Coordinates of C-alpha atoms in Angstrom, one line a residue:
M300 CA 39.9 -47.4 -49.1
T301 CA 41.7 -50.5 -47.9
A302 CA 43.4 -53.0 -50.2
N303 CA 41.3 -56.1 -51.1
N304 CA 42.7 -59.6 -51.8
H305 CA 39.5 -60.8 -53.3
L306 CA 36.9 -59.7 -55.8
P307 CA 34.2 -57.5 -54.2
L308 CA 30.8 -59.2 -54.1
D309 CA 29.1 -56.7 -56.4
N310 CA 31.8 -56.9 -59.0
A311 CA 31.9 -60.7 -58.7
Q312 CA 28.1 -60.7 -59.3
N313 CA 28.5 -58.5 -62.3
L314 CA 31.1 -60.9 -63.8
Q315 CA 28.8 -63.8 -63.1
N316 CA 25.9 -62.0 -64.8
N317 CA 28.1 -61.2 -67.8
D318 CA 29.1 -64.8 -68.1
A319 CA 25.5 -65.9 -67.8
N320 CA 24.6 -64.0 -70.9
K321 CA 27.4 -65.7 -72.9
P322 CA 27.2 -69.2 -74.3
S323 CA 29.0 -71.6 -72.0
T324 CA 32.2 -73.0 -73.4
P325 CA 33.0 -76.5 -72.0
I326 CA 36.4 -76.7 -70.4
S327 CA 37.9 -80.0 -71.7
S328 CA 41.6 -79.3 -71.5
L329 CA 44.3 -77.3 -69.7
H330 CA 44.4 -74.9 -72.7
D331 CA 40.7 -74.2 -72.3
L332 CA 41.1 -73.6 -68.5
I333 CA 44.0 -71.2 -69.1
E334 CA 42.1 -69.2 -71.8
A335 CA 39.0 -69.0 -69.5
Q336 CA 41.2 -67.7 -66.7
I337 CA 42.8 -65.1 -69.0
S338 CA 39.4 -63.9 -70.1
F339 CA 38.2 -63.7 -66.5
M340 CA 41.3 -61.8 -65.3
Q341 CA 41.0 -59.3 -68.1
Q342 CA 37.4 -58.6 -67.3
W343 CA 38.2 -58.3 -63.6
L344 CA 41.1 -55.9 -64.1
T345 CA 39.0 -53.8 -66.5
Q346 CA 36.2 -53.4 -63.9
Q347 CA 38.7 -52.9 -61.1
A348 CA 41.0 -50.4 -62.9
Q349 CA 39.9 -47.3 -61.0
P350 CA 39.7 -48.7 -57.4
L351 CA 43.0 -50.5 -58.0
A352 CA 44.7 -47.3 -59.1
E353 CA 43.3 -45.4 -56.1
E354 CA 44.5 -48.2 -53.7
A355 CA 47.9 -48.3 -55.4
W356 CA 48.3 -44.5 -54.9
Q357 CA 47.1 -44.9 -51.3
W358 CA 49.7 -47.5 -50.7
L359 CA 52.5 -45.7 -52.5
S360 CA 51.8 -42.3 -50.9
A361 CA 52.3 -43.8 -47.5
Q362 CA 55.8 -45.1 -48.3
Q363 CA 58.9 -43.2 -47.3
M364 CA 60.9 -41.8 -50.2
S365 CA 64.3 -42.9 -48.9
R366 CA 63.2 -46.5 -48.9
Y367 CA 63.3 -46.6 -52.7
V368 CA 65.4 -43.6 -53.8
S369 CA 68.8 -42.6 -52.6
S370 CA 70.8 -39.4 -53.1
E371 CA 73.1 -41.2 -55.4
D372 CA 70.2 -42.4 -57.5
L373 CA 69.0 -38.9 -58.0
Q374 CA 72.5 -37.7 -58.9
R375 CA 73.0 -40.5 -61.4
L376 CA 69.6 -39.6 -62.9
I377 CA 70.5 -35.9 -63.4
N378 CA 74.2 -36.0 -64.0
G379 CA 74.5 -39.4 -65.6
W380 CA 71.5 -39.3 -67.9
L381 CA 69.7 -35.9 -68.2
L382 CA 72.8 -33.8 -68.5
S383 CA 74.7 -36.3 -70.5
Q384 CA 72.1 -36.3 -73.3
P385 CA 71.9 -33.3 -75.7
M386 CA 68.5 -31.9 -76.3
T387 CA 67.1 -33.6 -79.4
E388 CA 66.5 -31.6 -82.6
I389 CA 62.8 -32.4 -82.4
M390 CA 62.5 -30.8 -79.0
R391 CA 64.6 -27.8 -80.1
T392 CA 62.2 -27.4 -83.1
D393 CA 59.2 -27.6 -80.8
I394 CA 60.7 -24.9 -78.5
R395 CA 61.3 -22.5 -81.4
A396 CA 57.8 -23.1 -82.7
I397 CA 56.2 -22.5 -79.3
L398 CA 58.3 -19.3 -78.8
Q399 CA 57.3 -18.1 -82.2
T400 CA 53.6 -18.7 -81.4
V401 CA 53.8 -17.1 -77.9
I402 CA 55.8 -14.0 -78.9
Y403 CA 53.9 -13.2 -82.1
H404 CA 50.4 -14.2 -80.8
P405 CA 47.8 -11.5 -81.5
V406 CA 46.7 -11.4 -77.9
N407 CA 50.0 -9.5 -77.2
D408 CA 48.6 -6.5 -79.0
N409 CA 46.0 -5.9 -76.3
M410 CA 48.1 -6.9 -73.3
P411 CA 49.9 -4.0 -71.6
L412 CA 53.3 -4.6 -69.9
R413 CA 51.8 -3.6 -66.5
E414 CA 49.7 -6.8 -66.6
L415 CA 52.9 -8.8 -66.6
V416 CA 54.9 -6.8 -64.1
D417 CA 53.2 -5.1 -61.1
D418 CA 54.1 -1.5 -60.2
T419 CA 55.1 -2.6 -56.7
Q420 CA 57.7 -5.1 -58.2
I421 CA 59.3 -2.2 -60.1
E422 CA 59.3 0.0 -57.1
T423 CA 60.9 -2.7 -54.9
L424 CA 63.6 -3.3 -57.6
A425 CA 64.2 0.4 -58.0
S426 CA 64.5 0.9 -54.3
Y427 CA 66.9 -2.0 -54.0
I428 CA 69.1 -0.7 -56.8
G429 CA 69.0 2.9 -55.4
S430 CA 69.8 1.9 -51.9
H431 CA 73.1 0.1 -52.8
D432 CA 75.8 2.8 -53.2
E433 CA 78.4 0.4 -54.6
Q434 CA 76.1 -1.0 -57.3
R435 CA 74.7 2.4 -58.1
N436 CA 78.2 3.9 -58.6
A437 CA 79.2 0.9 -60.7
L438 CA 76.2 1.5 -62.9
I439 CA 77.1 5.2 -63.3
H440 CA 80.7 4.3 -64.2
S441 CA 79.6 1.7 -66.8
F442 CA 77.5 4.4 -68.5
I443 CA 79.7 7.5 -68.1
G444 CA 83.1 6.8 -66.7
N445 CA 84.4 4.0 -68.8
D446 CA 87.0 4.5 -71.6
A447 CA 84.8 3.0 -74.3
F448 CA 82.2 5.8 -73.8
A449 CA 85.0 8.4 -73.9
D450 CA 86.4 6.9 -77.1
L451 CA 83.0 6.8 -78.7
L452 CA 82.3 10.4 -77.8
T453 CA 85.7 11.4 -79.1
Q454 CA 85.2 9.8 -82.5
T455 CA 81.6 11.3 -82.7
L456 CA 82.8 14.9 -82.0
Y457 CA 85.9 14.5 -84.3
H458 CA 83.7 13.4 -87.3
A459 CA 81.2 16.2 -86.5
I460 CA 84.0 18.9 -86.4
N461 CA 85.8 17.5 -89.5
D462 CA 82.5 17.3 -91.5
F463 CA 81.7 20.9 -90.5
M464 CA 85.1 22.2 -91.5
E465 CA 85.1 20.4 -94.9
T466 CA 81.6 21.6 -95.7
T467 CA 82.4 25.2 -94.6
L468 CA 85.7 25.3 -96.6
D469 CA 84.0 24.0 -99.7
K470 CA 81.4 26.7 -99.5
A471 CA 84.1 29.4 -98.8
G472 CA 85.4 29.4 -102.4
G473 CA 88.9 30.9 -102.8
V474 CA 89.3 31.5 -99.1
G475 CA 88.5 27.9 -98.4
K476 CA 91.2 26.8 -100.9
L477 CA 93.7 29.1 -99.2
M478 CA 92.8 27.6 -95.8
K479 CA 93.3 24.1 -97.1
I480 CA 96.7 25.1 -98.5
G481 CA 97.6 26.6 -95.2
R482 CA 96.6 23.4 -93.4
S483 CA 98.8 21.4 -95.7
S484 CA 101.8 23.8 -95.2
F485 CA 101.3 23.6 -91.4
E486 CA 101.4 19.7 -91.4
K487 CA 104.6 19.7 -93.6
A488 CA 106.3 22.3 -91.4
T489 CA 105.5 20.6 -88.1
N490 CA 105.8 17.1 -89.5
S491 CA 102.5 16.2 -87.8
N492 CA 98.9 15.4 -88.8
L493 CA 96.3 18.0 -87.9
D494 CA 93.6 15.3 -87.7
G495 CA 95.7 13.4 -85.3
K496 CA 96.3 16.5 -83.2
L497 CA 92.6 17.2 -83.1
Q498 CA 91.7 13.6 -82.0
T499 CA 94.4 13.6 -79.3
Y500 CA 93.2 17.0 -78.0
L501 CA 89.5 15.8 -78.0
H502 CA 90.3 12.5 -76.4
R503 CA 92.4 14.1 -73.6
N504 CA 89.8 16.7 -72.7
I505 CA 86.8 14.4 -73.1
K506 CA 88.3 11.8 -70.7
D507 CA 88.7 14.6 -68.2
L508 CA 85.1 15.7 -68.8
T509 CA 83.7 12.2 -68.4
R510 CA 85.6 11.7 -65.1
R511 CA 84.1 15.0 -63.8
A512 CA 80.7 14.0 -65.0
E513 CA 81.0 10.6 -63.3
R514 CA 82.0 12.3 -60.0
N515 CA 79.1 14.8 -60.2
A516 CA 76.6 12.0 -61.0
Q517 CA 77.8 10.0 -58.0
E518 CA 77.7 13.0 -55.7
H519 CA 74.3 14.4 -56.8
L520 CA 72.3 11.3 -57.8
T521 CA 70.9 10.4 -54.4
N522 CA 69.2 7.1 -53.7
D523 CA 65.8 8.7 -54.0
E524 CA 66.8 10.3 -57.4
V525 CA 68.0 6.9 -58.8
T526 CA 64.8 5.3 -57.6
R527 CA 62.7 8.0 -59.1
L528 CA 64.5 7.8 -62.5
L529 CA 63.9 4.0 -62.7
T530 CA 60.2 4.2 -61.7
A531 CA 59.7 7.1 -64.2
G532 CA 61.2 5.0 -66.9
W533 CA 58.8 2.2 -66.1
T534 CA 55.9 4.7 -66.1
R535 CA 56.7 5.7 -69.6
I536 CA 56.5 2.1 -71.0
K537 CA 54.2 0.2 -68.7
D538 CA 51.0 1.0 -70.8
K539 CA 52.7 -0.2 -74.0
P540 CA 51.5 -3.5 -75.3
V541 CA 53.6 -6.6 -74.9
S542 CA 53.8 -6.7 -78.7
E543 CA 56.1 -3.7 -78.5
L544 CA 58.9 -6.1 -77.7
Q545 CA 58.5 -7.5 -81.2
T546 CA 60.2 -4.3 -82.6
Y547 CA 63.5 -5.5 -81.0
L548 CA 63.3 -8.9 -82.8
R549 CA 63.7 -9.9 -86.4
D550 CA 61.3 -12.4 -88.0
E551 CA 62.8 -13.0 -91.5
P552 CA 63.7 -16.3 -93.2
G553 CA 67.3 -17.0 -92.3
H554 CA 67.4 -14.1 -89.9
S555 CA 65.1 -15.0 -87.1
S556 CA 65.9 -13.6 -83.6
I557 CA 64.1 -16.6 -82.0
D558 CA 66.4 -19.0 -83.9
H559 CA 69.5 -17.1 -82.9
I560 CA 68.4 -16.9 -79.2
E561 CA 67.5 -20.6 -79.0
S562 CA 70.8 -21.5 -80.8
S563 CA 72.8 -19.4 -78.4
V564 CA 71.1 -20.9 -75.4
Q565 CA 71.8 -24.4 -76.7
Q566 CA 75.4 -23.6 -77.2
S567 CA 75.8 -22.4 -73.6
Y568 CA 73.8 -25.3 -72.3
N569 CA 75.8 -27.9 -74.2
R570 CA 79.0 -26.4 -73.0
L571 CA 77.8 -26.2 -69.4
R572 CA 76.0 -29.4 -69.0
L573 CA 79.2 -31.5 -69.3
S574 CA 81.3 -29.3 -67.2
P575 CA 82.5 -30.5 -63.7
Y576 CA 81.3 -27.1 -62.4
L577 CA 77.6 -27.8 -63.1
H578 CA 77.9 -31.5 -62.0
S579 CA 79.4 -30.3 -58.7
L580 CA 76.5 -27.8 -58.2
V581 CA 73.9 -30.5 -59.1
A582 CA 75.5 -32.9 -56.6
A583 CA 75.5 -30.4 -53.8
S584 CA 71.9 -29.3 -54.6
V585 CA 70.6 -32.8 -54.7
E586 CA 72.4 -33.7 -51.4
T587 CA 70.9 -30.6 -49.7
W588 CA 67.4 -31.4 -51.0
Y589 CA 67.7 -35.1 -50.0
Q590 CA 68.9 -34.3 -46.5
N591 CA 65.8 -32.1 -46.0
H592 CA 63.3 -34.6 -47.4
Q593 CA 64.6 -38.1 -47.0
A594 CA 62.2 -38.8 -44.1
D595 CA 59.2 -37.5 -46.1
S596 CA 56.5 -39.8 -47.4
I597 CA 55.8 -39.8 -51.2
A598 CA 52.5 -38.2 -50.4
T599 CA 54.3 -35.3 -48.7
L600 CA 56.6 -34.8 -51.7
A601 CA 53.6 -35.0 -54.0
A602 CA 51.7 -32.4 -51.9
S603 CA 54.6 -30.0 -52.4
L604 CA 53.8 -30.2 -56.1
N605 CA 50.0 -29.8 -55.4
I606 CA 49.4 -33.4 -56.3
N607 CA 46.8 -34.9 -54.0
K608 CA 44.3 -37.7 -54.0
L609 CA 41.8 -35.7 -56.1
A610 CA 44.5 -34.9 -58.7
M611 CA 45.5 -38.6 -58.9
T612 CA 41.8 -39.6 -59.3
K613 CA 41.5 -37.2 -62.2
L614 CA 44.7 -38.6 -63.7
T615 CA 43.7 -42.2 -63.4
T616 CA 40.3 -41.3 -64.9
A617 CA 42.0 -39.6 -67.9
L618 CA 44.3 -42.6 -68.3
R619 CA 41.5 -45.2 -68.0
P620 CA 41.2 -45.7 -71.8
I621 CA 44.9 -46.5 -72.1
I622 CA 44.7 -48.8 -69.1
Q623 CA 41.7 -50.7 -70.5
D624 CA 43.4 -51.0 -73.9
A625 CA 46.5 -52.4 -72.2
I626 CA 44.5 -54.9 -70.2
S627 CA 42.7 -56.2 -73.3
S628 CA 45.9 -56.2 -75.5
D629 CA 47.5 -59.3 -77.0
W630 CA 50.8 -58.8 -75.2
L631 CA 49.2 -58.9 -71.8
S632 CA 47.2 -62.0 -72.8
A633 CA 50.5 -63.6 -74.0
H634 CA 52.2 -62.9 -70.7
L635 CA 49.2 -64.1 -68.6
R636 CA 49.1 -67.3 -70.7
E637 CA 52.9 -67.8 -70.2
M638 CA 52.5 -67.3 -66.4
L639 CA 49.5 -69.7 -66.1
Q640 CA 51.2 -72.3 -68.2
A641 CA 54.2 -72.1 -66.0
F642 CA 51.9 -72.4 -63.0
Y643 CA 50.0 -75.5 -64.1
T644 CA 53.1 -77.3 -65.3
Q645 CA 54.6 -77.3 -61.8
P646 CA 54.9 -80.9 -60.6
N647 CA 52.8 -80.5 -57.4
I648 CA 50.0 -78.7 -59.3
K649 CA 50.0 -81.4 -62.0
A650 CA 49.9 -84.1 -59.4
A651 CA 47.0 -82.3 -57.5
L652 CA 45.0 -82.0 -60.7
A653 CA 45.6 -85.6 -61.7
K654 CA 44.6 -86.8 -58.2
K655 CA 41.4 -84.7 -58.4
D656 CA 40.5 -86.1 -61.8
S657 CA 41.0 -89.6 -60.6

């Protein structure tokens, strides 16, 4: 559709027909003339809202993006406005409410995890992890070879042995009492604590065992074995419902996992959004995107978001009630009146009207 500078004949005829059905109001003053023009313009805009919107989109979509927006404009928009403003409490409340609804929705009870993640995705991920020796060995070390694991195992074995000994000695009667006396005498004679000796012994030997276990795992866990273990783990859980994830969350007043997660994300976001680090990354990303698209038309950019002429037609149709209310609003009438009054009070216009009247 091409732009029109005049009212189409069919719409003009419609307006004339509408005016014919109304009682004619004599125009005896400039005020009456301006009011009649305002009424005509509002009727015209109301009838032309849809084609005007389509023509506006047709014109806008043909324009080149770089003609109106620069890379600096986009960077100021993101860094100077979006990132400089914290997320409002209203929006944070809405996010928590939506997460609550989505996570605890009854539909999750009948939706298996395999519907969210395809088997081929897990197989691809497992193959990727299994085929990278360095990452695989780091994963094995994090589980088996680190000191924290050895310390935890040492304390667990120590408490198990100590509990066993205490329970056994209590049940041994007189023999148990003699053994406790012997333990006390040993500690006094050697000036050392038997519990400490036991923990040191366990710790030294367990660390050696974990190092051996780590080496064995790295030597014998092949790429195929790692891949098989990961896919086998997925096979065990893929038929469980999505609601199974709720067992790892708390939903109690004052102890909501969703509240804690949202709050933690907000803390990280608020710390990061003002950092020079993020601003540098945003600036570099915007510059890269702009260099790739600065010659594109707005229609090309819109198409990348699946926004086409049909989508814009549907949007303008949905917005038509708002547009029509805006056209008939008092504020638009006031601005039109101000514009027309300024027009008719121009000296040349006043002189031309006075000459015509004479």
